[in-house]
Amino acid sequence: MLFRSIQTMKTNRLLSILAALTITTSAFAQAQITTKKEKVSDFTLKTMKVVLSGNEFIDQAVREAINNTWSLSPFEFCTHEEFDNLKTSEDYYFMVPVKAKYKRESAPGVMMLCVVKGKPEAKDVNNMVDIVSMPMCAADIPSGRENAMLPGLMHIIQGYIYKSMQSGFKSLSSYTRPLYSASKRRTILCEDDLCEAISEKTKAKALKKGIEITDDATADSLFLDGGARTLVSYVVAPTDPENGSYCWKFLIDAKTHDLYYFKKQKITKPELSGFQKSDLAKISK
């Protein structure tokens, strides 16, 4: 009797372990199905609604950039009111301009282009399926450079989504090409993209190493011309940075729109917004 009782206990214990393993395996399988890669696997088949901001100048630039560059999925332009009506539908993706405000900022500092997927319980962009958020320009008074740079930003968004659908979603910085592969390219830094703390000595040193520093108009013209083997800088930052704001630094190939440098930086002092001495040292190598 004692032997049978022990055998029964062992059998029951084994069955309990197998049941636990079955539940764990089932839960793991369910978790795999709900990964972001799976959720957006239909991206190329669904229409992306490009939500217009209401700012005539920005909307015109967005329209032109989308019409001239976007080929990854069907798209249509829509208003914020239409977005509010459709955001709970999983039949649509959306590209939405959002004025982003960080914790320590007194007001929104930058405008982001957020690509999201509709979700039944969605109340706003924050609780939709987030795909990528691309900084576009200052939230209050854009510099105007976004008009020239938007085609490049759209290509980067599109390329990032395509790559992520194949290999999984990582940070946007993972989409950058290695800087050493740009060693024979012409590098253009816009004067206004440099932080105020950059000294004339540092600028002179950068010039000796082949970095050209130009004004806005020249930098934008070179980017729009799409010259071969030319990298152009772009910085997205608040018009009046605060301690706790963020800025984003780009270096984009004018012809291919490949991203060679991308860095998100927390601003601790207003005069440190933009390319710093350490950035120039990395780029000049």
PDB file of C-alpha atoms in Angstrom:
ATOM      1  CA  MET A   1       0.000   0.000   0.000  1.00  0.00           C
ATOM      2  CA  LEU A   2       2.783   2.400   0.934  1.00  0.00           C
ATOM      3  CA  PHE A   3       4.580   1.697  -2.376  1.00  0.00           C
ATOM      4  CA  ARG A   4       1.397   2.336  -4.382  1.00  0.00           C
ATOM      5  CA  SER A   5       0.801   5.582  -2.473  1.00  0.00           C
ATOM      6  CA  ILE A   6       4.328   6.793  -3.230  1.00  0.00           C
ATOM      7  CA  GLN A   7       3.934   5.856  -6.916  1.00  0.00           C
ATOM      8  CA  THR A   8       0.626   7.732  -7.075  1.00  0.00           C
ATOM      9  CA  MET A   9       2.232  10.847  -5.522  1.00  0.00           C
ATOM     10  CA  LYS A  10       5.095  10.724  -8.033  1.00  0.00           C
ATOM     11  CA  THR A  11       2.673  10.332 -10.937  1.00  0.00           C
ATOM     12  CA  ASN A  12       0.534  13.255  -9.756  1.00  0.00           C
ATOM     13  CA  ARG A  13       3.603  15.422  -9.319  1.00  0.00           C
ATOM     14  CA  LEU A  14       4.836  14.552 -12.825  1.00  0.00           C
ATOM     15  CA  LEU A  15       1.413  15.389 -14.278  1.00  0.00           C
ATOM     16  CA  SER A  16       1.451  18.743 -12.436  1.00  0.00           C
ATOM     17  CA  ILE A  17       4.886  19.597 -13.865  1.00  0.00           C
ATOM     18  CA  LEU A  18       3.797  18.662 -17.389  1.00  0.00           C
ATOM     19  CA  ALA A  19       0.641  20.755 -17.028  1.00  0.00           C
ATOM     20  CA  ALA A  20       2.721  23.740 -15.847  1.00  0.00           C
ATOM     21  CA  LEU A  21       5.083  23.333 -18.797  1.00  0.00           C
ATOM     22  CA  THR A  22       2.130  23.182 -21.189  1.00  0.00           C
ATOM     23  CA  ILE A  23       0.682  26.412 -19.756  1.00  0.00           C
ATOM     24  CA  THR A  24       4.087  28.136 -19.906  1.00  0.00           C
ATOM     25  CA  THR A  25       4.653  27.035 -23.508  1.00  0.00           C
ATOM     26  CA  SER A  26       1.162  28.180 -24.486  1.00  0.00           C
ATOM     27  CA  ALA A  27       1.680  31.567 -22.816  1.00  0.00           C
ATOM     28  CA  PHE A  28       5.041  31.960 -24.554  1.00  0.00           C
ATOM     29  CA  ALA A  29       3.450  31.193 -27.935  1.00  0.00           C
ATOM     30  CA  GLN A  30       0.757  33.795 -27.295  1.00  0.00           C
ATOM     31  CA  ALA A  31       3.409  36.374 -26.328  1.00  0.00           C
ATOM     32  CA  GLN A  32       5.240  35.689 -29.589  1.00  0.00           C
ATOM     33  CA  ILE A  33       2.084  36.387 -31.591  1.00  0.00           C
ATOM     34  CA  THR A  34       1.662  39.798 -29.997  1.00  0.00           C
ATOM     35  CA  THR A  35       5.138  41.170 -30.733  1.00  0.00           C
ATOM     36  CA  LYS A  36       5.286  44.480 -32.575  1.00  0.00           C
ATOM     37  CA  LYS A  37       6.713  42.757 -35.650  1.00  0.00           C
ATOM     38  CA  GLU A  38       3.604  40.573 -35.834  1.00  0.00           C
ATOM     39  CA  LYS A  39       1.225  43.423 -35.099  1.00  0.00           C
ATOM     40  CA  VAL A  40       2.493  45.483 -38.035  1.00  0.00           C
ATOM     41  CA  SER A  41       3.052  42.613 -40.485  1.00  0.00           C
ATOM     42  CA  ASP A  42       0.178  43.993 -42.594  1.00  0.00           C
ATOM     43  CA  PHE A  43       1.686  47.481 -42.894  1.00  0.00           C
ATOM     44  CA  THR A  44       2.246  47.322 -46.637  1.00  0.00           C
ATOM     45  CA  LEU A  45      -1.326  46.139 -47.216  1.00  0.00           C
ATOM     46  CA  LYS A  46      -3.172  48.774 -45.170  1.00  0.00           C
ATOM     47  CA  THR A  47      -3.705  52.448 -45.962  1.00  0.00           C
ATOM     48  CA  MET A  48      -1.643  54.960 -43.975  1.00  0.00           C
ATOM     49  CA  LYS A  49      -3.610  58.104 -43.168  1.00  0.00           C
ATOM     50  CA  VAL A  50      -1.261  61.106 -43.161  1.00  0.00           C
ATOM     51  CA  VAL A  51      -2.776  63.540 -40.666  1.00  0.00           C
ATOM     52  CA  LEU A  52      -2.304  67.204 -41.552  1.00  0.00           C
ATOM     53  CA  SER A  53      -1.330  69.588 -38.764  1.00  0.00           C
ATOM     54  CA  GLY A  54      -3.360  72.607 -39.835  1.00  0.00           C
ATOM     55  CA  ASN A  55      -0.167  74.626 -40.346  1.00  0.00           C
ATOM     56  CA  GLU A  56      -0.280  75.530 -44.046  1.00  0.00           C
ATOM     57  CA  PHE A  57       3.489  75.674 -44.533  1.00  0.00           C
ATOM     58  CA  ILE A  58       4.264  72.407 -42.734  1.00  0.00           C
ATOM     59  CA  ASP A  59       1.349  70.587 -44.373  1.00  0.00           C
ATOM     60  CA  GLN A  60       2.517  71.631 -47.837  1.00  0.00           C
ATOM     61  CA  ALA A  61       6.014  70.311 -47.104  1.00  0.00           C
ATOM     62  CA  VAL A  62       4.605  67.032 -45.733  1.00  0.00           C
ATOM     63  CA  ARG A  63       2.354  66.579 -48.776  1.00  0.00           C
ATOM     64  CA  GLU A  64       5.242  67.086 -51.192  1.00  0.00           C
ATOM     65  CA  ALA A  65       7.604  64.820 -49.244  1.00  0.00           C
ATOM     66  CA  ILE A  66       5.050  61.996 -48.993  1.00  0.00           C
ATOM     67  CA  ASN A  67       3.984  62.268 -52.638  1.00  0.00           C
ATOM     68  CA  ASN A  68       7.606  62.222 -53.826  1.00  0.00           C
ATOM     69  CA  THR A  69       9.037  59.539 -51.559  1.00  0.00           C
ATOM     70  CA  TRP A  70       6.446  57.176 -50.054  1.00  0.00           C
ATOM     71  CA  SER A  71       6.099  53.774 -51.733  1.00  0.00           C
ATOM     72  CA  LEU A  72       5.942  51.304 -48.828  1.00  0.00           C
ATOM     73  CA  SER A  73       2.127  51.392 -48.473  1.00  0.00           C
ATOM     74  CA  PRO A  74      -0.981  53.092 -49.849  1.00  0.00           C
ATOM     75  CA  PHE A  75      -1.590  56.498 -48.260  1.00  0.00           C
ATOM     76  CA  GLU A  76      -4.215  59.212 -48.000  1.00  0.00           C
ATOM     77  CA  PHE A  77      -4.193  62.630 -46.374  1.00  0.00           C
ATOM     78  CA  CYS A  78      -6.723  63.411 -43.655  1.00  0.00           C
ATOM     79  CA  THR A  79      -7.638  65.987 -41.004  1.00  0.00           C
ATOM     80  CA  HIS A  80      -7.342  65.621 -37.223  1.00  0.00           C
ATOM     81  CA  GLU A  81     -11.119  65.238 -37.057  1.00  0.00           C
ATOM     82  CA  GLU A  82     -10.974  62.259 -39.431  1.00  0.00           C
ATOM     83  CA  PHE A  83      -8.130  60.786 -37.380  1.00  0.00           C
ATOM     84  CA  ASP A  84     -10.239  61.034 -34.211  1.00  0.00           C
ATOM     85  CA  ASN A  85     -13.025  59.134 -35.939  1.00  0.00           C
ATOM     86  CA  LEU A  86     -10.764  56.399 -37.334  1.00  0.00           C
ATOM     87  CA  LYS A  87      -8.112  55.901 -34.628  1.00  0.00           C
ATOM     88  CA  THR A  88      -9.917  52.886 -33.117  1.00  0.00           C
ATOM     89  CA  SER A  89      -9.857  50.991 -36.424  1.00  0.00           C
ATOM     90  CA  GLU A  90      -7.129  48.396 -36.980  1.00  0.00           C
ATOM     91  CA  ASP A  91      -7.676  48.784 -40.721  1.00  0.00           C
ATOM     92  CA  TYR A  92      -5.539  51.932 -40.794  1.00  0.00           C
ATOM     93  CA  TYR A  93      -2.069  53.154 -39.952  1.00  0.00           C
ATOM     94  CA  PHE A  94      -1.523  56.831 -39.246  1.00  0.00           C
ATOM     95  CA  MET A  95       1.300  59.345 -39.543  1.00  0.00           C
ATOM     96  CA  VAL A  96       0.426  61.987 -36.975  1.00  0.00           C
ATOM     97  CA  PRO A  97       2.188  65.290 -36.175  1.00  0.00           C
ATOM     98  CA  VAL A  98       2.453  65.536 -32.385  1.00  0.00           C
ATOM     99  CA  LYS A  99       3.807  68.408 -30.304  1.00  0.00           C
ATOM    100  CA  ALA A 100       5.919  66.597 -27.713  1.00  0.00           C
ATOM    101  CA  LYS A 101       6.349  67.928 -24.191  1.00  0.00           C
ATOM    102  CA  TYR A 102       8.899  66.331 -21.885  1.00  0.00           C
ATOM    103  CA  LYS A 103       8.557  66.179 -18.117  1.00  0.00           C
ATOM    104  CA  ARG A 104      10.631  69.244 -17.204  1.00  0.00           C
ATOM    105  CA  GLU A 105       9.511  71.425 -20.124  1.00  0.00           C
ATOM    106  CA  SER A 106       7.008  74.216 -19.538  1.00  0.00           C
ATOM    107  CA  ALA A 107       5.615  73.813 -23.076  1.00  0.00           C
ATOM    108  CA  PRO A 108       5.972  71.410 -26.030  1.00  0.00           C
ATOM    109  CA  GLY A 109       9.432  71.811 -27.538  1.00  0.00           C
ATOM    110  CA  VAL A 110       9.412  69.849 -30.798  1.00  0.00           C
ATOM    111  CA  MET A 111       6.960  68.423 -33.300  1.00  0.00           C
ATOM    112  CA  MET A 112       7.271  64.691 -33.938  1.00  0.00           C
ATOM    113  CA  LEU A 113       5.933  62.636 -36.834  1.00  0.00           C
ATOM    114  CA  CYS A 114       4.506  59.552 -35.123  1.00  0.00           C
ATOM    115  CA  VAL A 115       3.595  56.478 -37.163  1.00  0.00           C
ATOM    116  CA  VAL A 116       1.031  54.388 -35.280  1.00  0.00           C
ATOM    117  CA  LYS A 117      -1.573  51.693 -35.895  1.00  0.00           C
ATOM    118  CA  GLY A 118      -5.250  52.017 -35.004  1.00  0.00           C
ATOM    119  CA  LYS A 119      -6.341  50.253 -31.832  1.00  0.00           C
ATOM    120  CA  PRO A 120      -9.920  49.538 -30.636  1.00  0.00           C
ATOM    121  CA  GLU A 121      -9.481  51.169 -27.218  1.00  0.00           C
ATOM    122  CA  ALA A 122      -7.282  54.056 -28.451  1.00  0.00           C
ATOM    123  CA  LYS A 123      -7.929  57.470 -26.924  1.00  0.00           C
ATOM    124  CA  ASP A 124      -4.947  59.213 -28.525  1.00  0.00           C
ATOM    125  CA  VAL A 125      -1.520  58.506 -30.048  1.00  0.00           C
ATOM    126  CA  ASN A 126      -0.067  57.541 -26.663  1.00  0.00           C
ATOM    127  CA  ASN A 127      -2.050  54.294 -26.373  1.00  0.00           C
ATOM    128  CA  MET A 128      -1.933  53.208 -30.010  1.00  0.00           C
ATOM    129  CA  VAL A 129       0.542  50.699 -31.476  1.00  0.00           C
ATOM    130  CA  ASP A 130       3.717  52.814 -31.774  1.00  0.00           C
ATOM    131  CA  ILE A 131       5.912  52.084 -34.789  1.00  0.00           C
ATOM    132  CA  VAL A 132       8.322  55.013 -34.991  1.00  0.00           C
ATOM    133  CA  SER A 133       8.504  58.646 -33.894  1.00  0.00           C
ATOM    134  CA  MET A 134      10.618  61.007 -35.977  1.00  0.00           C
ATOM    135  CA  PRO A 135      11.518  64.529 -34.760  1.00  0.00           C
ATOM    136  CA  MET A 136      10.556  66.994 -37.502  1.00  0.00           C
ATOM    137  CA  CYS A 137      10.908  70.614 -36.327  1.00  0.00           C
ATOM    138  CA  ALA A 138      10.463  73.018 -33.419  1.00  0.00           C
ATOM    139  CA  ALA A 139       6.905  72.978 -32.072  1.00  0.00           C
ATOM    140  CA  ASP A 140       6.270  76.710 -31.958  1.00  0.00           C
ATOM    141  CA  ILE A 141       8.436  78.477 -34.553  1.00  0.00           C
ATOM    142  CA  PRO A 142       9.907  76.030 -37.100  1.00  0.00           C
ATOM    143  CA  SER A 143      13.143  77.206 -38.711  1.00  0.00           C
ATOM    144  CA  GLY A 144      11.954  76.466 -42.241  1.00  0.00           C
ATOM    145  CA  ARG A 145      14.722  73.921 -42.827  1.00  0.00           C
ATOM    146  CA  GLU A 146      12.173  71.116 -42.418  1.00  0.00           C
ATOM    147  CA  ASN A 147      10.902  71.986 -45.921  1.00  0.00           C
ATOM    148  CA  ALA A 148      14.227  70.878 -47.402  1.00  0.00           C
ATOM    149  CA  MET A 149      14.924  67.987 -45.035  1.00  0.00           C
ATOM    150  CA  LEU A 150      11.496  66.302 -44.947  1.00  0.00           C
ATOM    151  CA  PRO A 151      12.093  64.096 -48.029  1.00  0.00           C
ATOM    152  CA  GLY A 152      15.162  62.692 -46.263  1.00  0.00           C
ATOM    153  CA  LEU A 153      13.255  62.150 -43.010  1.00  0.00           C
ATOM    154  CA  MET A 154      10.436  60.391 -44.889  1.00  0.00           C
ATOM    155  CA  HIS A 155      12.919  58.068 -46.593  1.00  0.00           C
ATOM    156  CA  ILE A 156      14.459  57.256 -43.211  1.00  0.00           C
ATOM    157  CA  ILE A 157      11.040  56.505 -41.660  1.00  0.00           C
ATOM    158  CA  GLN A 158      10.131  54.301 -44.615  1.00  0.00           C
ATOM    159  CA  GLY A 159      13.457  52.447 -44.620  1.00  0.00           C
ATOM    160  CA  TYR A 160      13.356  51.938 -40.859  1.00  0.00           C
ATOM    161  CA  ILE A 161       9.849  50.429 -40.987  1.00  0.00           C
ATOM    162  CA  TYR A 162      10.761  48.138 -43.892  1.00  0.00           C
ATOM    163  CA  LYS A 163      13.918  46.896 -42.170  1.00  0.00           C
ATOM    164  CA  SER A 164      12.115  46.430 -38.845  1.00  0.00           C
ATOM    165  CA  MET A 165       9.398  44.347 -40.494  1.00  0.00           C
ATOM    166  CA  GLN A 166      12.136  41.941 -41.636  1.00  0.00           C
ATOM    167  CA  SER A 167      14.383  41.781 -38.592  1.00  0.00           C
ATOM    168  CA  GLY A 168      12.394  43.174 -35.659  1.00  0.00           C
ATOM    169  CA  PHE A 169      11.958  46.609 -34.143  1.00  0.00           C
ATOM    170  CA  LYS A 170      14.912  48.269 -32.479  1.00  0.00           C
ATOM    171  CA  SER A 171      15.738  51.893 -31.730  1.00  0.00           C
ATOM    172  CA  LEU A 172      15.934  54.376 -34.595  1.00  0.00           C
ATOM    173  CA  SER A 173      19.648  54.803 -33.892  1.00  0.00           C
ATOM    174  CA  SER A 174      20.157  51.168 -34.965  1.00  0.00           C
ATOM    175  CA  TYR A 175      19.205  52.240 -38.501  1.00  0.00           C
ATOM    176  CA  THR A 176      22.296  54.459 -38.918  1.00  0.00           C
ATOM    177  CA  ARG A 177      25.089  53.474 -41.264  1.00  0.00           C
ATOM    178  CA  PRO A 178      28.596  53.329 -39.732  1.00  0.00           C
ATOM    179  CA  LEU A 179      30.405  56.667 -39.853  1.00  0.00           C
ATOM    180  CA  TYR A 180      33.642  55.086 -41.090  1.00  0.00           C
ATOM    181  CA  SER A 181      31.857  54.181 -44.332  1.00  0.00           C
ATOM    182  CA  ALA A 182      31.371  57.916 -44.993  1.00  0.00           C
ATOM    183  CA  SER A 183      35.096  58.700 -44.923  1.00  0.00           C
ATOM    184  CA  LYS A 184      35.232  59.898 -48.548  1.00  0.00           C
ATOM    185  CA  ARG A 185      32.061  61.948 -48.413  1.00  0.00           C
ATOM    186  CA  ARG A 186      31.774  65.716 -48.267  1.00  0.00           C
ATOM    187  CA  THR A 187      30.414  66.751 -44.862  1.00  0.00           C
ATOM    188  CA  ILE A 188      28.312  69.910 -44.522  1.00  0.00           C
ATOM    189  CA  LEU A 189      27.375  71.250 -41.091  1.00  0.00           C
ATOM    190  CA  CYS A 190      24.912  74.113 -40.916  1.00  0.00           C
ATOM    191  CA  GLU A 191      26.202  76.951 -38.709  1.00  0.00           C
ATOM    192  CA  ASP A 192      22.898  77.087 -36.821  1.00  0.00           C
ATOM    193  CA  ASP A 193      23.133  73.359 -36.063  1.00  0.00           C
ATOM    194  CA  LEU A 194      26.211  73.957 -33.908  1.00  0.00           C
ATOM    195  CA  CYS A 195      25.658  74.618 -30.220  1.00  0.00           C
ATOM    196  CA  GLU A 196      26.509  78.085 -28.968  1.00  0.00           C
ATOM    197  CA  ALA A 197      29.304  76.679 -26.803  1.00  0.00           C
ATOM    198  CA  ILE A 198      31.353  75.634 -29.872  1.00  0.00           C
ATOM    199  CA  SER A 199      34.454  77.828 -30.008  1.00  0.00           C
ATOM    200  CA  GLU A 200      36.035  79.330 -33.111  1.00  0.00           C
ATOM    201  CA  LYS A 201      39.082  77.192 -32.388  1.00  0.00           C
ATOM    202  CA  THR A 202      36.963  74.027 -32.530  1.00  0.00           C
ATOM    203  CA  LYS A 203      35.376  75.204 -35.789  1.00  0.00           C
ATOM    204  CA  ALA A 204      38.792  75.869 -37.312  1.00  0.00           C
ATOM    205  CA  LYS A 205      39.983  72.416 -36.275  1.00  0.00           C
ATOM    206  CA  ALA A 206      36.901  70.842 -37.892  1.00  0.00           C
ATOM    207  CA  LEU A 207      37.532  72.777 -41.108  1.00  0.00           C
ATOM    208  CA  LYS A 208      41.085  71.449 -41.261  1.00  0.00           C
ATOM    209  CA  LYS A 209      39.696  67.929 -41.032  1.00  0.00           C
ATOM    210  CA  GLY A 210      37.388  68.468 -43.995  1.00  0.00           C
ATOM    211  CA  ILE A 211      34.128  69.497 -42.341  1.00  0.00           C
ATOM    212  CA  GLU A 212      32.508  72.455 -44.102  1.00  0.00           C
ATOM    213  CA  ILE A 213      30.407  74.888 -42.050  1.00  0.00           C
ATOM    214  CA  THR A 214      27.792  76.834 -44.023  1.00  0.00           C
ATOM    215  CA  ASP A 215      24.620  78.894 -43.614  1.00  0.00           C
ATOM    216  CA  ASP A 216      21.062  77.483 -43.741  1.00  0.00           C
ATOM    217  CA  ALA A 217      20.401  78.378 -47.373  1.00  0.00           C
ATOM    218  CA  THR A 218      23.596  76.739 -48.638  1.00  0.00           C
ATOM    219  CA  ALA A 219      23.072  73.571 -46.584  1.00  0.00           C
ATOM    220  CA  ASP A 220      19.454  73.251 -47.741  1.00  0.00           C
ATOM    221  CA  SER A 221      20.364  73.890 -51.362  1.00  0.00           C
ATOM    222  CA  LEU A 222      23.053  71.188 -51.271  1.00  0.00           C
ATOM    223  CA  PHE A 223      20.575  68.731 -49.762  1.00  0.00           C
ATOM    224  CA  LEU A 224      17.825  69.512 -52.279  1.00  0.00           C
ATOM    225  CA  ASP A 225      20.299  69.256 -55.167  1.00  0.00           C
ATOM    226  CA  GLY A 226      20.996  65.691 -54.046  1.00  0.00           C
ATOM    227  CA  GLY A 227      24.699  65.873 -54.735  1.00  0.00           C
ATOM    228  CA  ALA A 228      26.502  62.541 -54.722  1.00  0.00           C
ATOM    229  CA  ARG A 229      28.567  61.652 -51.641  1.00  0.00           C
ATOM    230  CA  THR A 230      27.476  64.711 -49.642  1.00  0.00           C
ATOM    231  CA  LEU A 231      26.305  64.563 -46.023  1.00  0.00           C
ATOM    232  CA  VAL A 232      24.221  67.433 -44.635  1.00  0.00           C
ATOM    233  CA  SER A 233      23.424  68.138 -40.987  1.00  0.00           C
ATOM    234  CA  TYR A 234      20.019  68.783 -39.454  1.00  0.00           C
ATOM    235  CA  VAL A 235      19.101  69.537 -35.843  1.00  0.00           C
ATOM    236  CA  VAL A 236      15.596  69.421 -34.385  1.00  0.00           C
ATOM    237  CA  ALA A 237      15.385  71.374 -31.135  1.00  0.00           C
ATOM    238  CA  PRO A 238      12.996  73.698 -29.297  1.00  0.00           C
ATOM    239  CA  THR A 239      13.172  77.358 -30.347  1.00  0.00           C
ATOM    240  CA  ASP A 240      13.971  78.230 -26.734  1.00  0.00           C
ATOM    241  CA  PRO A 241      15.521  75.133 -25.131  1.00  0.00           C
ATOM    242  CA  GLU A 242      15.061  74.602 -21.402  1.00  0.00           C
ATOM    243  CA  ASN A 243      16.953  72.487 -18.921  1.00  0.00           C
ATOM    244  CA  GLY A 244      15.285  69.131 -19.537  1.00  0.00           C
ATOM    245  CA  SER A 245      14.442  69.657 -23.203  1.00  0.00           C
ATOM    246  CA  TYR A 246      15.836  67.363 -25.912  1.00  0.00           C
ATOM    247  CA  CYS A 247      17.390  67.889 -29.308  1.00  0.00           C
ATOM    248  CA  TRP A 248      18.085  65.437 -32.136  1.00  0.00           C
ATOM    249  CA  LYS A 249      21.121  65.564 -34.416  1.00  0.00           C
ATOM    250  CA  PHE A 250      21.175  64.114 -37.927  1.00  0.00           C
ATOM    251  CA  LEU A 251      23.732  63.684 -40.684  1.00  0.00           C
ATOM    252  CA  ILE A 252      21.977  62.558 -43.882  1.00  0.00           C
ATOM    253  CA  ASP A 253      23.276  61.672 -47.339  1.00  0.00           C
ATOM    254  CA  ALA A 254      21.853  64.234 -49.777  1.00  0.00           C
ATOM    255  CA  LYS A 255      21.433  61.725 -52.619  1.00  0.00           C
ATOM    256  CA  THR A 256      20.528  58.391 -51.011  1.00  0.00           C
ATOM    257  CA  HIS A 257      19.027  59.815 -47.770  1.00  0.00           C
ATOM    258  CA  ASP A 258      20.969  57.218 -45.797  1.00  0.00           C
ATOM    259  CA  LEU A 259      21.340  58.171 -42.142  1.00  0.00           C
ATOM    260  CA  TYR A 260      24.975  58.372 -41.015  1.00  0.00           C
ATOM    261  CA  TYR A 261      24.630  60.116 -37.668  1.00  0.00           C
ATOM    262  CA  PHE A 262      21.711  60.244 -35.263  1.00  0.00           C
ATOM    263  CA  LYS A 263      21.816  61.267 -31.641  1.00  0.00           C
ATOM    264  CA  LYS A 264      19.156  62.236 -29.138  1.00  0.00           C
ATOM    265  CA  GLN A 265      20.570  64.575 -26.512  1.00  0.00           C
ATOM    266  CA  LYS A 266      19.130  65.849 -23.257  1.00  0.00           C
ATOM    267  CA  ILE A 267      19.747  69.578 -22.920  1.00  0.00           C
ATOM    268  CA  THR A 268      21.229  70.557 -19.579  1.00  0.00           C
ATOM    269  CA  LYS A 269      22.051  74.113 -20.654  1.00  0.00           C
ATOM    270  CA  PRO A 270      20.420  76.053 -23.536  1.00  0.00           C
ATOM    271  CA  GLU A 271      23.828  76.841 -25.041  1.00  0.00           C
ATOM    272  CA  LEU A 272      24.519  73.100 -25.428  1.00  0.00           C
ATOM    273  CA  SER A 273      21.644  72.467 -27.843  1.00  0.00           C
ATOM    274  CA  GLY A 274      22.990  71.186 -31.167  1.00  0.00           C
ATOM    275  CA  PHE A 275      26.223  69.598 -32.381  1.00  0.00           C
ATOM    276  CA  GLN A 276      28.828  69.731 -29.634  1.00  0.00           C
ATOM    277  CA  LYS A 277      32.587  69.422 -29.685  1.00  0.00           C
ATOM    278  CA  SER A 278      32.321  65.673 -29.019  1.00  0.00           C
ATOM    279  CA  ASP A 279      30.022  65.240 -32.043  1.00  0.00           C
ATOM    280  CA  LEU A 280      32.476  67.043 -34.307  1.00  0.00           C
ATOM    281  CA  ALA A 281      35.300  64.838 -33.037  1.00  0.00           C
ATOM    282  CA  LYS A 282      33.340  61.677 -33.944  1.00  0.00           C
ATOM    283  CA  ILE A 283      32.338  62.986 -37.353  1.00  0.00           C
ATOM    284  CA  SER A 284      35.818  64.245 -38.268  1.00  0.00           C
ATOM    285  CA  LYS A 285      37.264  60.759 -37.759  1.00  0.00           C
TER     286      LYS A 285
END
